[in-house]
GROMACS .gro file of N, CA and C in nm:
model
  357
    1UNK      N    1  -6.131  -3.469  22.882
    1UNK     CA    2  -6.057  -3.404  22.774
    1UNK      C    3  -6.125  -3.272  22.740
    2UNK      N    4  -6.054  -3.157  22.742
    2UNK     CA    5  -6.097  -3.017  22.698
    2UNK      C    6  -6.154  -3.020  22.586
    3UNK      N    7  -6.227  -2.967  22.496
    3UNK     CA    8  -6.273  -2.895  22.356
    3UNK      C    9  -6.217  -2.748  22.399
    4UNK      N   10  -6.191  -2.729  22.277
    4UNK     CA   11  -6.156  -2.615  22.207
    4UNK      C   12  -6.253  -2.547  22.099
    5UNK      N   13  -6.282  -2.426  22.077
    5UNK     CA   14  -6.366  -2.350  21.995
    5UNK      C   15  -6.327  -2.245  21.955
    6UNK      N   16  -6.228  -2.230  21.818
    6UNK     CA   17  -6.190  -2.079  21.783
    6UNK      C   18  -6.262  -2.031  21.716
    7UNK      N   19  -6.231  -1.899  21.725
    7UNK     CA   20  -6.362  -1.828  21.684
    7UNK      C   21  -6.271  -1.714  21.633
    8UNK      N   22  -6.324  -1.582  21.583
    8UNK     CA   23  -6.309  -1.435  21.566
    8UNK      C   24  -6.150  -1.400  21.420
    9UNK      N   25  -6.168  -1.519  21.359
    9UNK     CA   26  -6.086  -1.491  21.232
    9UNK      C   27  -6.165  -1.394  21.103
   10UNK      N   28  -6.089  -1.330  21.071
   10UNK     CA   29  -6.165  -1.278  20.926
   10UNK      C   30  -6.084  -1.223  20.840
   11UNK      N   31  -6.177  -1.110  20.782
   11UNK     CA   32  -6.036  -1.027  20.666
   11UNK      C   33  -5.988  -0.923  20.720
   12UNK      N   34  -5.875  -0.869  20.680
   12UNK     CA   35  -5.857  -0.763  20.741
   12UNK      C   36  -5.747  -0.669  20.694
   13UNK      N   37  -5.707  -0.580  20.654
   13UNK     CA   38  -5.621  -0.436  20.591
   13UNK      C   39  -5.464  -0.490  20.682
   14UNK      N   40  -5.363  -0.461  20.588
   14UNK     CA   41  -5.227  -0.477  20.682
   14UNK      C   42  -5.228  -0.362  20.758
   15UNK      N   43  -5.195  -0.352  20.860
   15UNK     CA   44  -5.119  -0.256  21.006
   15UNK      C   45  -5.291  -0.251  21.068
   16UNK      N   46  -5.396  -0.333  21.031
   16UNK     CA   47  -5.492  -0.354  21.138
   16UNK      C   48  -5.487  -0.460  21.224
   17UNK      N   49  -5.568  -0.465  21.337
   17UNK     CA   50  -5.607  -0.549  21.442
   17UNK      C   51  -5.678  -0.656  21.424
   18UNK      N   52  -5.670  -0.758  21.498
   18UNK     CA   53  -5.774  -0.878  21.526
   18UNK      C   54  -5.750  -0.920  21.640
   19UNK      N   55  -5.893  -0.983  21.685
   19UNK     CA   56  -5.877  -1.062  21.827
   19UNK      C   57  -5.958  -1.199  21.820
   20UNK      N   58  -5.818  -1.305  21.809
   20UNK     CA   59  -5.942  -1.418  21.844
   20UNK      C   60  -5.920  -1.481  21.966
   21UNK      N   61  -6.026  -1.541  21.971
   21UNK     CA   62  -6.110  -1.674  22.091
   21UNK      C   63  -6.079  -1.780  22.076
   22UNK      N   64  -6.076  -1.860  22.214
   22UNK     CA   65  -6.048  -2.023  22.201
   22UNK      C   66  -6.158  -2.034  22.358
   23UNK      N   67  -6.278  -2.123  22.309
   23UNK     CA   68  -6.365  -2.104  22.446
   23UNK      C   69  -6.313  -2.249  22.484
   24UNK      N   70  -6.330  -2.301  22.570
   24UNK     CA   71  -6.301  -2.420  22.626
   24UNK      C   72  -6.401  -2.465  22.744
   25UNK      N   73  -6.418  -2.578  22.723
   25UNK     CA   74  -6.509  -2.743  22.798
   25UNK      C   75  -6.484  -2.831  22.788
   26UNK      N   76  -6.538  -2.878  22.895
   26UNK     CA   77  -6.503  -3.023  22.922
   26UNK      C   78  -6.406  -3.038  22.999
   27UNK      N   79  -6.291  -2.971  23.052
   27UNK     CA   80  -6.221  -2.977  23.114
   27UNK      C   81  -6.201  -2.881  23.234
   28UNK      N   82  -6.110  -2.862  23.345
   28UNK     CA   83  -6.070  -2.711  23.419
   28UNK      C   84  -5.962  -2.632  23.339
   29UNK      N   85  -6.024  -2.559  23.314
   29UNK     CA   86  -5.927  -2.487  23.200
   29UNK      C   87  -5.840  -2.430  23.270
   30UNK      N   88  -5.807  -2.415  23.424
   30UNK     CA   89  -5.699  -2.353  23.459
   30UNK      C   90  -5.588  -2.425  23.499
   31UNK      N   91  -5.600  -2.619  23.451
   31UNK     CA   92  -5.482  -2.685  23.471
   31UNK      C   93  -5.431  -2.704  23.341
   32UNK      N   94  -5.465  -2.587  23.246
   32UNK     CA   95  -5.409  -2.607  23.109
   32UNK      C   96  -5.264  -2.510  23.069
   33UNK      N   97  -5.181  -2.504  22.998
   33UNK     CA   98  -5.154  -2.382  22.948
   33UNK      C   99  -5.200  -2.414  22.811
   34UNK      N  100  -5.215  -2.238  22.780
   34UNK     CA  101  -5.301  -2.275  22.638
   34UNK      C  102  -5.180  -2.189  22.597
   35UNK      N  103  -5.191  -2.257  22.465
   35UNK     CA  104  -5.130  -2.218  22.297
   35UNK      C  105  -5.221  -2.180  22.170
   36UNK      N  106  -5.129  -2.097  22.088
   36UNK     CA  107  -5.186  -2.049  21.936
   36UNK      C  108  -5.066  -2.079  21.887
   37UNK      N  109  -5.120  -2.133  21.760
   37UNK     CA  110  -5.060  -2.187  21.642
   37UNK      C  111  -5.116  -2.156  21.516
   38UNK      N  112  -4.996  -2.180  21.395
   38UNK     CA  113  -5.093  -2.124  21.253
   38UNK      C  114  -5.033  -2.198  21.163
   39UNK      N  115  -5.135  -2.241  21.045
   39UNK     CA  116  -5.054  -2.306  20.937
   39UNK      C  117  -5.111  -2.217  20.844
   40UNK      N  118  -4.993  -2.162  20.758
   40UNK     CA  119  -5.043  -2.118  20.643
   40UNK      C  120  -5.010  -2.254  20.495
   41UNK      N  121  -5.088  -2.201  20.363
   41UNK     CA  122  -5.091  -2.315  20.313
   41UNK      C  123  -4.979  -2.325  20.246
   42UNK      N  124  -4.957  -2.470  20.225
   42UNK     CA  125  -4.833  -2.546  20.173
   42UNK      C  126  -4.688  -2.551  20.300
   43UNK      N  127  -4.785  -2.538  20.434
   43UNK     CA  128  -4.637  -2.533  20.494
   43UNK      C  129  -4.701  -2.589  20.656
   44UNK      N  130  -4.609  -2.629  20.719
   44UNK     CA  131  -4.639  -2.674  20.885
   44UNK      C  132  -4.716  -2.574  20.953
   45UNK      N  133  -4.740  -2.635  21.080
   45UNK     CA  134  -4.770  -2.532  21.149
   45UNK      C  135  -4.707  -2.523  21.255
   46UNK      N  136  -4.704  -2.378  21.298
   46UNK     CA  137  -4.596  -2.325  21.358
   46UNK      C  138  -4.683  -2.266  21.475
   47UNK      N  139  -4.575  -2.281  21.593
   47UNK     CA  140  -4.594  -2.190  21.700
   47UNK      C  141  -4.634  -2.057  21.698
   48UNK      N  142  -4.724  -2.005  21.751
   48UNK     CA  143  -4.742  -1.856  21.750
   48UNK      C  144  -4.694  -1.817  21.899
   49UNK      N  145  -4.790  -1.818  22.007
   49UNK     CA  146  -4.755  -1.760  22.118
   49UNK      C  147  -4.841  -1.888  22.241
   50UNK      N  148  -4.766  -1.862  22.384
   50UNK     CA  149  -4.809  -1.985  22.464
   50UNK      C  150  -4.844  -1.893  22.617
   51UNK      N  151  -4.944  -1.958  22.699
   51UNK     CA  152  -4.977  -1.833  22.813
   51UNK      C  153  -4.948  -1.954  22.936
   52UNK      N  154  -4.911  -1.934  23.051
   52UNK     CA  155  -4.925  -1.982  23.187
   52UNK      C  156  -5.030  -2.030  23.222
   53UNK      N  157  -5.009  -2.166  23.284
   53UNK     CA  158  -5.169  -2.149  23.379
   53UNK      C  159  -5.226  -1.996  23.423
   54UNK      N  160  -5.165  -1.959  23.476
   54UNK     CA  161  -5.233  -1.813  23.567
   54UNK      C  162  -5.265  -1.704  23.466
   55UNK      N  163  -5.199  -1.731  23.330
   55UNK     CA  164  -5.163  -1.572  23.267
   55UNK      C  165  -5.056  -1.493  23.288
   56UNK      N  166  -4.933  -1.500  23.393
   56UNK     CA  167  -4.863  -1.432  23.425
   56UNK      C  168  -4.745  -1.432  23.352
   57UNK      N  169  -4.742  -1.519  23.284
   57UNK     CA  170  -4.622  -1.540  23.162
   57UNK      C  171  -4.625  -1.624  23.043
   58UNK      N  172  -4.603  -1.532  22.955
   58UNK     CA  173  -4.604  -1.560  22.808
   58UNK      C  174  -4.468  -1.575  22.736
   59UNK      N  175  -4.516  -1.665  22.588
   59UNK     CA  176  -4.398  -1.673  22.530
   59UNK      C  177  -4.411  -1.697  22.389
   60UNK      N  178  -4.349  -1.637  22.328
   60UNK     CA  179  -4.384  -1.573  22.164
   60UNK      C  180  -4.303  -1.629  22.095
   61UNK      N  181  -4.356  -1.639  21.964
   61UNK     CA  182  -4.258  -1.633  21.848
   61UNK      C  183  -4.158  -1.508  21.820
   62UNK      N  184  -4.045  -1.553  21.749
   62UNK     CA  185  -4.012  -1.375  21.720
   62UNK      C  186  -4.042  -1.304  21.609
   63UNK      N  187  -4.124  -1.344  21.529
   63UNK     CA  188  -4.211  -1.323  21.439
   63UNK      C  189  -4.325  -1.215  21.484
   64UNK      N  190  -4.350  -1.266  21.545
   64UNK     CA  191  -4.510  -1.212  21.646
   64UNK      C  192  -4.450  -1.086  21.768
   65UNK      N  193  -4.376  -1.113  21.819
   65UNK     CA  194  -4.373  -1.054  21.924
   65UNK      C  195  -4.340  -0.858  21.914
   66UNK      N  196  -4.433  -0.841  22.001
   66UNK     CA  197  -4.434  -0.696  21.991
   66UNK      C  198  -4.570  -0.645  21.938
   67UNK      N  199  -4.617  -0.726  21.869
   67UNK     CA  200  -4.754  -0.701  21.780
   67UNK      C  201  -4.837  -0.801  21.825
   68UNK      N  202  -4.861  -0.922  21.926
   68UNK     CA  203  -4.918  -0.966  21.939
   68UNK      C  204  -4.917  -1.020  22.092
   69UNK      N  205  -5.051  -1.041  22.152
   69UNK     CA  206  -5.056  -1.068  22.287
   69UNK      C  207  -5.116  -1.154  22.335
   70UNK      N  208  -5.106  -1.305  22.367
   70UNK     CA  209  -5.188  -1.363  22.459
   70UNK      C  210  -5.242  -1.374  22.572
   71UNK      N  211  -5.369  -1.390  22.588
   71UNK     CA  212  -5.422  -1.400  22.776
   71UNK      C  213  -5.485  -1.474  22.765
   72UNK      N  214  -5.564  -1.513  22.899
   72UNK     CA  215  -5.684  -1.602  22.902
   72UNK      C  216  -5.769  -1.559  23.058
   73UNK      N  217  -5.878  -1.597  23.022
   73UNK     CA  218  -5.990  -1.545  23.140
   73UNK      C  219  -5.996  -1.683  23.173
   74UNK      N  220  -5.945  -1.724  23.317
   74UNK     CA  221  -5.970  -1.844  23.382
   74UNK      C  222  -6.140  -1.895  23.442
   75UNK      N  223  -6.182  -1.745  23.456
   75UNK     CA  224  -6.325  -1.761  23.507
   75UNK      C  225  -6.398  -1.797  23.382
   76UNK      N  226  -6.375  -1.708  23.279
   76UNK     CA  227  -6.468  -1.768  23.134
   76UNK      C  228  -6.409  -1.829  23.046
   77UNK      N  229  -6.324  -1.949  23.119
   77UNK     CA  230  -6.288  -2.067  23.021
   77UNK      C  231  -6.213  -1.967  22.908
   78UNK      N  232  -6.164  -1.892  22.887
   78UNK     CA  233  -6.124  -1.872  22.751
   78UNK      C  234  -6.010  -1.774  22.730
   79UNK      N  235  -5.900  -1.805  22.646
   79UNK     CA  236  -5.818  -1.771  22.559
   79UNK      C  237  -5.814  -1.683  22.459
   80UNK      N  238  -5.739  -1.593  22.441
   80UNK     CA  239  -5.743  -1.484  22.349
   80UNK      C  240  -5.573  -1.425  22.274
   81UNK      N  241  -5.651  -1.403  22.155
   81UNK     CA  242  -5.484  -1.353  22.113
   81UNK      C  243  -5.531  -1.244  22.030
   82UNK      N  244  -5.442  -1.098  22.076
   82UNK     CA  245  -5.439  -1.017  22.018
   82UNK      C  246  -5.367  -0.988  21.923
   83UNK      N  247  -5.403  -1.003  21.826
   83UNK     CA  248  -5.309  -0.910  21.669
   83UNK      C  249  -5.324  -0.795  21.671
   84UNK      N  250  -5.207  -0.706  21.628
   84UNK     CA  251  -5.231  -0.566  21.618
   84UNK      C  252  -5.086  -0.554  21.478
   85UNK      N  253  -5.098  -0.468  21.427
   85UNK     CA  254  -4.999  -0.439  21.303
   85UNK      C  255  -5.019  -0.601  21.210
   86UNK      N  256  -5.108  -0.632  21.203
   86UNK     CA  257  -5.079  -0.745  21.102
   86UNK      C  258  -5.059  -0.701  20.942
   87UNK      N  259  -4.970  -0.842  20.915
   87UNK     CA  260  -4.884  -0.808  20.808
   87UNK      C  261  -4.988  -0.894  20.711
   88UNK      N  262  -4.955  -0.943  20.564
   88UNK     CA  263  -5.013  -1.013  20.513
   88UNK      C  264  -4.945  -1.152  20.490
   89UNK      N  265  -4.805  -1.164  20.580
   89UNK     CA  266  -4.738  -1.258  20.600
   89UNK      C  267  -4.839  -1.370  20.718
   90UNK      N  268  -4.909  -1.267  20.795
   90UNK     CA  269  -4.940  -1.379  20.935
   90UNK      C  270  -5.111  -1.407  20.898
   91UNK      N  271  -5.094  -1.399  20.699
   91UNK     CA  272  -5.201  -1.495  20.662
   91UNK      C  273  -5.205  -1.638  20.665
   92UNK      N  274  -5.302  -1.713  20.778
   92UNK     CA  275  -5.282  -1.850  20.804
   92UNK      C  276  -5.439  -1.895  20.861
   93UNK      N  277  -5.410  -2.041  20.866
   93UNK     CA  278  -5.511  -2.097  20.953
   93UNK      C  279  -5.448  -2.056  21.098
   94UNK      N  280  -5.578  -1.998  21.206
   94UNK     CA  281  -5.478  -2.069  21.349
   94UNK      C  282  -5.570  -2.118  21.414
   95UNK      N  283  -5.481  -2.206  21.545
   95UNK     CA  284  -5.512  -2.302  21.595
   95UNK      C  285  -5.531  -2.286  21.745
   96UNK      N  286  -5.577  -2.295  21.878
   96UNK     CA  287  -5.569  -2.274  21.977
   96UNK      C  288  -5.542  -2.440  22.066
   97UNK      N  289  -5.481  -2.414  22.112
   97UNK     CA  290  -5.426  -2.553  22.179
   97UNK      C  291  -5.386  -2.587  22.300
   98UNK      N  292  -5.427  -2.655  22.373
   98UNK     CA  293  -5.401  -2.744  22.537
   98UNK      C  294  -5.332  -2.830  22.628
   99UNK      N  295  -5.213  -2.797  22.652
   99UNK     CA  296  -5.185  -2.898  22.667
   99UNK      C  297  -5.125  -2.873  22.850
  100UNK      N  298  -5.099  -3.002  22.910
  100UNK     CA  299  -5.039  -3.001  23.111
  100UNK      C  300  -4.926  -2.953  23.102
  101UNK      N  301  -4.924  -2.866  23.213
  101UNK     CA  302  -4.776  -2.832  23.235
  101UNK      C  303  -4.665  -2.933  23.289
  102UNK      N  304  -4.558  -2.966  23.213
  102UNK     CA  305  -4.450  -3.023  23.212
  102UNK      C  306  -4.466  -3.119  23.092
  103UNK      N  307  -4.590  -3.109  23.034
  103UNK     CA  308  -4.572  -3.195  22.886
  103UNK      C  309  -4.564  -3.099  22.789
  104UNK      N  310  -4.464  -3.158  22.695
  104UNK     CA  311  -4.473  -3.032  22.568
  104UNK      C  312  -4.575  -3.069  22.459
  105UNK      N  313  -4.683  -3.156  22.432
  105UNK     CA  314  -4.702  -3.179  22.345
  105UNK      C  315  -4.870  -3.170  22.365
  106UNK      N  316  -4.923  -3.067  22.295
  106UNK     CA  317  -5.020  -3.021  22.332
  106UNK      C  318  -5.151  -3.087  22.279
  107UNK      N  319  -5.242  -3.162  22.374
  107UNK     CA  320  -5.337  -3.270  22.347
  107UNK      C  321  -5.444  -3.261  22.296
  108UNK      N  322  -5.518  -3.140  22.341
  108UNK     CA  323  -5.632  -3.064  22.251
  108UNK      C  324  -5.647  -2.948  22.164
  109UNK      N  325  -5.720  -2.929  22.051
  109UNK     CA  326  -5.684  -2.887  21.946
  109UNK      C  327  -5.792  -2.806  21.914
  110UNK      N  328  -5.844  -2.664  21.882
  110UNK     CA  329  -5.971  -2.623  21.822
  110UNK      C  330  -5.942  -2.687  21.654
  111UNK      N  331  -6.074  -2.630  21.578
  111UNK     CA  332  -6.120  -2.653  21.456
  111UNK      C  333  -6.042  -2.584  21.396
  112UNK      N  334  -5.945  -2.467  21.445
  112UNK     CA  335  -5.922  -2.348  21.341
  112UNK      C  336  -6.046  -2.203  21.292
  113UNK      N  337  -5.915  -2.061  21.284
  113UNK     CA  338  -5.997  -2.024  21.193
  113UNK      C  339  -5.894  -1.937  21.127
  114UNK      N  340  -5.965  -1.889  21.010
  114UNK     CA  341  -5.910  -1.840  20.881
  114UNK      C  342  -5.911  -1.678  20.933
  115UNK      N  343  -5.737  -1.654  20.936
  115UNK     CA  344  -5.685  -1.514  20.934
  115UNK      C  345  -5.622  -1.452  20.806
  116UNK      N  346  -5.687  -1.351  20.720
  116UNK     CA  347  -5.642  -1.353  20.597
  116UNK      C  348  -5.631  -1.186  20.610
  117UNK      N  349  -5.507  -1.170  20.620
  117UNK     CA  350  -5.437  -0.997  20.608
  117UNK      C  351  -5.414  -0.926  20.440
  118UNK      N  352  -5.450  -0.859  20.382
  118UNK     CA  353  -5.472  -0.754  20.272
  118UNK      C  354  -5.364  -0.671  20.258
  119UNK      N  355  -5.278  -0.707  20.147
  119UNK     CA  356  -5.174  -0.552  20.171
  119UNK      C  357  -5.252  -0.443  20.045
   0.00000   0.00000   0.00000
């Protein structure tokens, strides 16, 4: 079973950037596709954006999209999502997540971290 480790949440001004991390072990991280997810409080959590085994194709919220980018480095285990124009709407916990291709229901989970946008 993979671990998950997010990392690189903080504060940050609306129409600035962030980039976080999801490192991963324990598993081959390249029979995963990885996911980001976010709960902000008093509400579910929601899909953000999802990457390919390879990286070669992504798939977004329409919330997100245009302003935000997922990849992952297969050699260094790890996952990344770029924010850029954040609003103070896509203030949330997020989540980085694991799961086999042809299952939808994604099995490993990081700790979270706290993305908090400033208007």
């Amino acid at each position: 079973q993979v671990q998950l480790v997010d990392s690189g949440g903080g504060l940050v001004q609306a129409g600035g950037p962030l980039k976080l991390s999801c490192a991963a072990s324990g598993g081959t991280f390249r029979n995963y596709i990885m996911g980001w997810f976010r709960q902000r409080p008093g509400e579910e959590r929601e899909f953000v954006a999802a990457v390919s085994r390879s990286g070669g194709t992504a798939d977004y919220a329409d919330s997100v999209k245009g302003r935000f980018t997922i990849s992952r480095d297969n050699v260094g285990n790890t996952a990344y999502l770029q924010m850029n124009n954040l609003k103070p709407e896509d203030t949330a916990v997020y989540y980085c997540a694991a799961r086999f291709d042809g299952f939808t229901k994604y099995h490993s989970w990081g700790q979270g971290t706290q993305v908090t946008v400033s208007s």
